[in-house]
PDB file of C-alpha atoms in Angstrom:
ATOM      1  CA  UNK A   1      85.093  88.330  85.583  1.00 64.00           C
ATOM      2  CA  UNK A   2      87.406  87.984  88.555  1.00 70.00           C
ATOM      3  CA  UNK A   3      87.311  84.807  90.556  1.00 79.00           C
ATOM      4  CA  UNK A   4      88.045  84.506  94.256  1.00 80.00           C
ATOM      5  CA  UNK A   5      87.639  88.241  94.879  1.00 82.00           C
ATOM      6  CA  UNK A   6      86.367  89.382  98.256  1.00 81.00           C
ATOM      7  CA  UNK A   7      83.786  92.061  97.529  1.00 82.00           C
ATOM      8  CA  UNK A   8      82.849  92.629 101.173  1.00 80.00           C
ATOM      9  CA  UNK A   9      85.310  95.530 101.691  1.00 77.00           C
ATOM     10  CA  UNK A  10      83.975  97.234  98.561  1.00 77.00           C
ATOM     11  CA  UNK A  11      80.378  96.813  99.672  1.00 82.00           C
ATOM     12  CA  UNK A  12      81.240  97.968 103.175  1.00 83.00           C
ATOM     13  CA  UNK A  13      82.864 101.161 101.895  1.00 81.00           C
ATOM     14  CA  UNK A  14      80.026 101.879  99.467  1.00 82.00           C
ATOM     15  CA  UNK A  15      77.493 101.411 102.254  1.00 82.00           C
ATOM     16  CA  UNK A  16      79.512 103.692 104.526  1.00 82.00           C
ATOM     17  CA  UNK A  17      79.709 106.422 101.879  1.00 75.00           C
ATOM     18  CA  UNK A  18      75.966 106.249 101.287  1.00 84.00           C
ATOM     19  CA  UNK A  19      75.408 106.801 104.996  1.00 83.00           C
ATOM     20  CA  UNK A  20      78.164 109.437 105.300  1.00 81.00           C
ATOM     21  CA  UNK A  21      78.638 111.181 101.932  1.00 82.00           C
ATOM     22  CA  UNK A  22      80.587 113.953 103.661  1.00 87.00           C
ATOM     23  CA  UNK A  23      83.406 111.420 104.198  1.00 90.00           C
ATOM     24  CA  UNK A  24      84.098 111.002 100.463  1.00 91.00           C
ATOM     25  CA  UNK A  25      87.159 113.298 100.363  1.00 93.00           C
ATOM     26  CA  UNK A  26      88.618 111.775 103.513  1.00 95.00           C
ATOM     27  CA  UNK A  27      88.191 108.255 102.139  1.00 94.00           C
ATOM     28  CA  UNK A  28      89.782 109.310  98.839  1.00 95.00           C
ATOM     29  CA  UNK A  29      92.706 110.783 100.793  1.00 98.00           C
ATOM     30  CA  UNK A  30      93.300 107.457 102.558  1.00 97.00           C
ATOM     31  CA  UNK A  31      93.159 105.575  99.266  1.00 95.00           C
ATOM     32  CA  UNK A  32      95.734 107.943  97.736  1.00 98.00           C
ATOM     33  CA  UNK A  33      97.953 107.362 100.799  1.00 98.00           C
ATOM     34  CA  UNK A  34      97.657 103.583 100.339  1.00 96.00           C
ATOM     35  CA  UNK A  35      98.486 103.902  96.636  1.00 97.00           C
ATOM     36  CA  UNK A  36     101.391 106.321  97.169  1.00 97.00           C
ATOM     37  CA  UNK A  37      99.876 109.038  94.975  1.00 98.00           C
ATOM     38  CA  UNK A  38     101.299 112.194  96.556  1.00 97.00           C
ATOM     39  CA  UNK A  39     100.266 114.331  93.575  1.00 97.00           C
ATOM     40  CA  UNK A  40      96.615 113.294  93.950  1.00 98.00           C
ATOM     41  CA  UNK A  41      96.854 114.058  97.674  1.00 98.00           C
ATOM     42  CA  UNK A  42      98.104 117.562  96.878  1.00 97.00           C
ATOM     43  CA  UNK A  43      95.277 118.158  94.407  1.00 96.00           C
ATOM     44  CA  UNK A  44      92.695 116.884  96.883  1.00 96.00           C
ATOM     45  CA  UNK A  45      94.001 119.102  99.686  1.00 95.00           C
ATOM     46  CA  UNK A  46      93.914 122.165  97.441  1.00 93.00           C
ATOM     47  CA  UNK A  47      90.177 121.584  96.819  1.00 90.00           C
ATOM     48  CA  UNK A  48      89.556 122.097 100.546  1.00 86.00           C
ATOM     49  CA  UNK A  49      90.086 125.848 100.314  1.00 72.00           C
ATOM     50  CA  UNK A  50      86.814 127.794  99.888  1.00 62.00           C
ATOM     51  CA  UNK A  51      88.436 129.923  97.153  1.00 61.00           C
ATOM     52  CA  UNK A  52      89.251 126.816  95.116  1.00 54.00           C
ATOM     53  CA  UNK A  53      87.294 126.311  91.917  1.00 54.00           C
ATOM     54  CA  UNK A  54      86.842 122.676  92.970  1.00 58.00           C
ATOM     55  CA  UNK A  55      85.568 123.481  96.477  1.00 50.00           C
ATOM     56  CA  UNK A  56      82.724 121.149  97.413  1.00 59.00           C
ATOM     57  CA  UNK A  57      80.122 122.704  99.708  1.00 64.00           C
ATOM     58  CA  UNK A  58      78.659 119.219 100.262  1.00 62.00           C
ATOM     59  CA  UNK A  59      81.977 118.109 101.795  1.00 59.00           C
ATOM     60  CA  UNK A  60      83.453 121.235 103.413  1.00 72.00           C
ATOM     61  CA  UNK A  61      86.195 119.483 105.395  1.00 88.00           C
ATOM     62  CA  UNK A  62      89.388 121.464 105.863  1.00 92.00           C
ATOM     63  CA  UNK A  63      92.765 120.165 104.759  1.00 94.00           C
ATOM     64  CA  UNK A  64      93.675 119.807 108.454  1.00 95.00           C
ATOM     65  CA  UNK A  65      90.671 117.563 109.076  1.00 96.00           C
ATOM     66  CA  UNK A  66      91.458 115.408 106.059  1.00 97.00           C
ATOM     67  CA  UNK A  67      95.152 115.093 106.935  1.00 98.00           C
ATOM     68  CA  UNK A  68      94.245 113.839 110.421  1.00 98.00           C
ATOM     69  CA  UNK A  69      91.309 111.647 109.390  1.00 97.00           C
ATOM     70  CA  UNK A  70      91.207 108.152 110.906  1.00 98.00           C
ATOM     71  CA  UNK A  71      89.384 105.401 109.045  1.00 94.00           C
ATOM     72  CA  UNK A  72      86.400 104.172 111.102  1.00 93.00           C
ATOM     73  CA  UNK A  73      85.935 101.102 108.882  1.00 92.00           C
ATOM     74  CA  UNK A  74      89.661 100.461 108.434  1.00 87.00           C
ATOM     75  CA  UNK A  75      91.061  99.923 111.916  1.00 94.00           C
ATOM     76  CA  UNK A  76      91.183 103.706 112.624  1.00 97.00           C
ATOM     77  CA  UNK A  77      94.325 104.093 110.546  1.00 97.00           C
ATOM     78  CA  UNK A  78      95.465 107.566 109.514  1.00 98.00           C
ATOM     79  CA  UNK A  79      97.027 108.522 106.197  1.00 98.00           C
ATOM     80  CA  UNK A  80     100.449 108.172 107.810  1.00 98.00           C
ATOM     81  CA  UNK A  81      99.564 104.633 108.924  1.00 98.00           C
ATOM     82  CA  UNK A  82      98.409 103.838 105.371  1.00 97.00           C
ATOM     83  CA  UNK A  83     101.620 105.203 103.852  1.00 98.00           C
ATOM     84  CA  UNK A  84     103.720 103.273 106.389  1.00 97.00           C
ATOM     85  CA  UNK A  85     101.846 100.011 105.791  1.00 96.00           C
ATOM     86  CA  UNK A  86     102.380 100.272 102.048  1.00 96.00           C
ATOM     87  CA  UNK A  87     105.956 101.581 101.942  1.00 95.00           C
ATOM     88  CA  UNK A  88     105.241 105.032 100.493  1.00 97.00           C
ATOM     89  CA  UNK A  89     107.981 107.347 101.774  1.00 96.00           C
ATOM     90  CA  UNK A  90     107.016 110.281  99.514  1.00 96.00           C
ATOM     91  CA  UNK A  91     103.512 110.289 100.985  1.00 98.00           C
ATOM     92  CA  UNK A  92     104.883 109.955 104.523  1.00 98.00           C
ATOM     93  CA  UNK A  93     107.172 112.962 103.989  1.00 98.00           C
ATOM     94  CA  UNK A  94     104.286 115.020 102.592  1.00 98.00           C
ATOM     95  CA  UNK A  95     101.984 114.155 105.495  1.00 98.00           C
ATOM     96  CA  UNK A  96     104.731 114.856 108.026  1.00 98.00           C
ATOM     97  CA  UNK A  97     105.392 118.220 106.401  1.00 98.00           C
ATOM     98  CA  UNK A  98     101.730 119.231 106.473  1.00 98.00           C
ATOM     99  CA  UNK A  99     100.455 117.611 109.688  1.00 98.00           C
ATOM    100  CA  UNK A 100     103.281 117.279 112.210  1.00 98.00           C
ATOM    101  CA  UNK A 101     105.558 119.374 114.345  1.00 97.00           C
ATOM    102  CA  UNK A 102     108.637 117.497 113.100  1.00 97.00           C
ATOM    103  CA  UNK A 103     111.338 120.194 112.957  1.00 96.00           C
ATOM    104  CA  UNK A 104     112.062 121.508 109.469  1.00 95.00           C
ATOM    105  CA  UNK A 105     115.728 120.535 109.845  1.00 96.00           C
ATOM    106  CA  UNK A 106     114.664 116.866 109.742  1.00 96.00           C
ATOM    107  CA  UNK A 107     113.249 117.167 106.215  1.00 97.00           C
ATOM    108  CA  UNK A 108     115.367 116.723 103.101  1.00 96.00           C
ATOM    109  CA  UNK A 109     115.416 119.868 100.921  1.00 96.00           C
ATOM    110  CA  UNK A 110     113.773 117.841  98.158  1.00 97.00           C
ATOM    111  CA  UNK A 111     110.605 117.498 100.282  1.00 97.00           C
ATOM    112  CA  UNK A 112     110.205 121.290 100.419  1.00 97.00           C
ATOM    113  CA  UNK A 113     110.926 121.596  96.693  1.00 97.00           C
ATOM    114  CA  UNK A 114     108.354 118.951  95.775  1.00 96.00           C
ATOM    115  CA  UNK A 115     105.726 120.465  98.089  1.00 96.00           C
ATOM    116  CA  UNK A 116     106.286 123.896  96.527  1.00 96.00           C
ATOM    117  CA  UNK A 117     106.021 122.393  93.034  1.00 97.00           C
ATOM    118  CA  UNK A 118     102.697 120.836  94.084  1.00 96.00           C
ATOM    119  CA  UNK A 119     101.475 124.190  95.397  1.00 95.00           C
ATOM    120  CA  UNK A 120     101.578 123.222  99.076  1.00 95.00           C
ATOM    121  CA  UNK A 121     103.207 125.000 101.982  1.00 93.00           C
ATOM    122  CA  UNK A 122     103.716 124.051 105.599  1.00 94.00           C
ATOM    123  CA  UNK A 123     101.320 125.877 107.897  1.00 92.00           C
ATOM    124  CA  UNK A 124     101.777 126.649 111.574  1.00 93.00           C
ATOM    125  CA  UNK A 125     101.002 123.503 113.589  1.00 93.00           C
ATOM    126  CA  UNK A 126     100.479 125.052 117.041  1.00 91.00           C
ATOM    127  CA  UNK A 127      97.319 123.716 118.658  1.00 92.00           C
ATOM    128  CA  UNK A 128      96.825 121.008 116.043  1.00 96.00           C
ATOM    129  CA  UNK A 129      97.122 117.278 116.628  1.00 97.00           C
ATOM    130  CA  UNK A 130     100.518 116.001 115.509  1.00 98.00           C
ATOM    131  CA  UNK A 131      99.854 113.161 113.045  1.00 98.00           C
ATOM    132  CA  UNK A 132     102.618 111.122 114.702  1.00 98.00           C
ATOM    133  CA  UNK A 133     100.567 110.896 117.913  1.00 98.00           C
ATOM    134  CA  UNK A 134      97.604 109.117 116.281  1.00 98.00           C
ATOM    135  CA  UNK A 135      97.093 105.444 117.065  1.00 98.00           C
ATOM    136  CA  UNK A 136      94.999 102.906 115.216  1.00 98.00           C
ATOM    137  CA  UNK A 137      92.355 100.670 116.820  1.00 97.00           C
ATOM    138  CA  UNK A 138      95.093  98.268 117.934  1.00 97.00           C
ATOM    139  CA  UNK A 139      97.007 101.062 119.681  1.00 98.00           C
ATOM    140  CA  UNK A 140      99.764 101.181 117.055  1.00 98.00           C
ATOM    141  CA  UNK A 141     101.509 104.321 115.850  1.00 98.00           C
ATOM    142  CA  UNK A 142     102.557 104.702 112.223  1.00 97.00           C
ATOM    143  CA  UNK A 143     106.049 103.731 113.394  1.00 97.00           C
ATOM    144  CA  UNK A 144     104.729 100.421 114.752  1.00 97.00           C
ATOM    145  CA  UNK A 145     103.044  99.756 111.403  1.00 96.00           C
ATOM    146  CA  UNK A 146     106.254 100.667 109.538  1.00 96.00           C
ATOM    147  CA  UNK A 147     108.284  98.349 111.753  1.00 94.00           C
ATOM    148  CA  UNK A 148     105.932  95.495 110.876  1.00 93.00           C
ATOM    149  CA  UNK A 149     106.187  96.397 107.180  1.00 89.00           C
ATOM    150  CA  UNK A 150     109.952  95.937 107.241  1.00 81.00           C
ATOM    151  CA  UNK A 151     112.980  96.948 105.197  1.00 68.00           C
ATOM    152  CA  UNK A 152     111.648  99.935 103.256  1.00 85.00           C
ATOM    153  CA  UNK A 153     111.551 101.922 106.513  1.00 93.00           C
ATOM    154  CA  UNK A 154     115.191 101.413 107.549  1.00 89.00           C
ATOM    155  CA  UNK A 155     116.412 104.672 109.080  1.00 91.00           C
ATOM    156  CA  UNK A 156     112.889 105.785 109.996  1.00 94.00           C
ATOM    157  CA  UNK A 157     112.308 103.680 113.119  1.00 94.00           C
ATOM    158  CA  UNK A 158     113.142 105.037 116.571  1.00 94.00           C
ATOM    159  CA  UNK A 159     114.034 108.594 115.555  1.00 94.00           C
ATOM    160  CA  UNK A 160     110.702 110.353 116.082  1.00 95.00           C
ATOM    161  CA  UNK A 161     109.742 110.642 112.431  1.00 96.00           C
ATOM    162  CA  UNK A 162     106.749 108.322 112.597  1.00 96.00           C
ATOM    163  CA  UNK A 163     105.813 108.457 116.299  1.00 96.00           C
ATOM    164  CA  UNK A 164     106.021 110.785 119.273  1.00 93.00           C
TER     165      UNK A 164
END
C-alpha cells in the first residue's frame, strides 16, 4: 500500500488507451524516453517494420510516426522533450539520429556505434518533420525544456542540437 500517491495520471492514461488502443506503442515510446531506456526504444522501433516477427497489425504505426509522436495528455511533449526533461542524453542522441536533420558531423562516433549495435540505422530525413522543430503545448522546444532542467545539458543549449 502506497500512501499519498496521485493515481489520477494513471487513470487518465488507462482511460486514454481504452479509447485509443492504437496509441499503445507511442505511449510506451514516451515512457521509455522518460526512463532513459534507449535499448527498449530500439526494440520498440524495430517492431514497427511489417517484416518484424513482433509487428502488431492492431497498431501499425511506422517508426517515423512514433519518433515524432506528441503526447496529447502530457502537454504535447515529444520523446525529445521527455528525454530533455529527465536528463537522458543517450535517448536524446538516438532520437536526434533517427528523427532530425542534424548533420552527421555533429554526432559522436559512439552514437553511430551504439545505434548499429542496436540494429538501427539513420534513414533519409528529407520531407520529414525534424524532431527539433516540435513544440509542446506551452510553445517550448526540447531545448527550452533542457534549459529549465539545468546542468546535465551543459554544452547542448544554443547550438542547434535540441531546437531549430
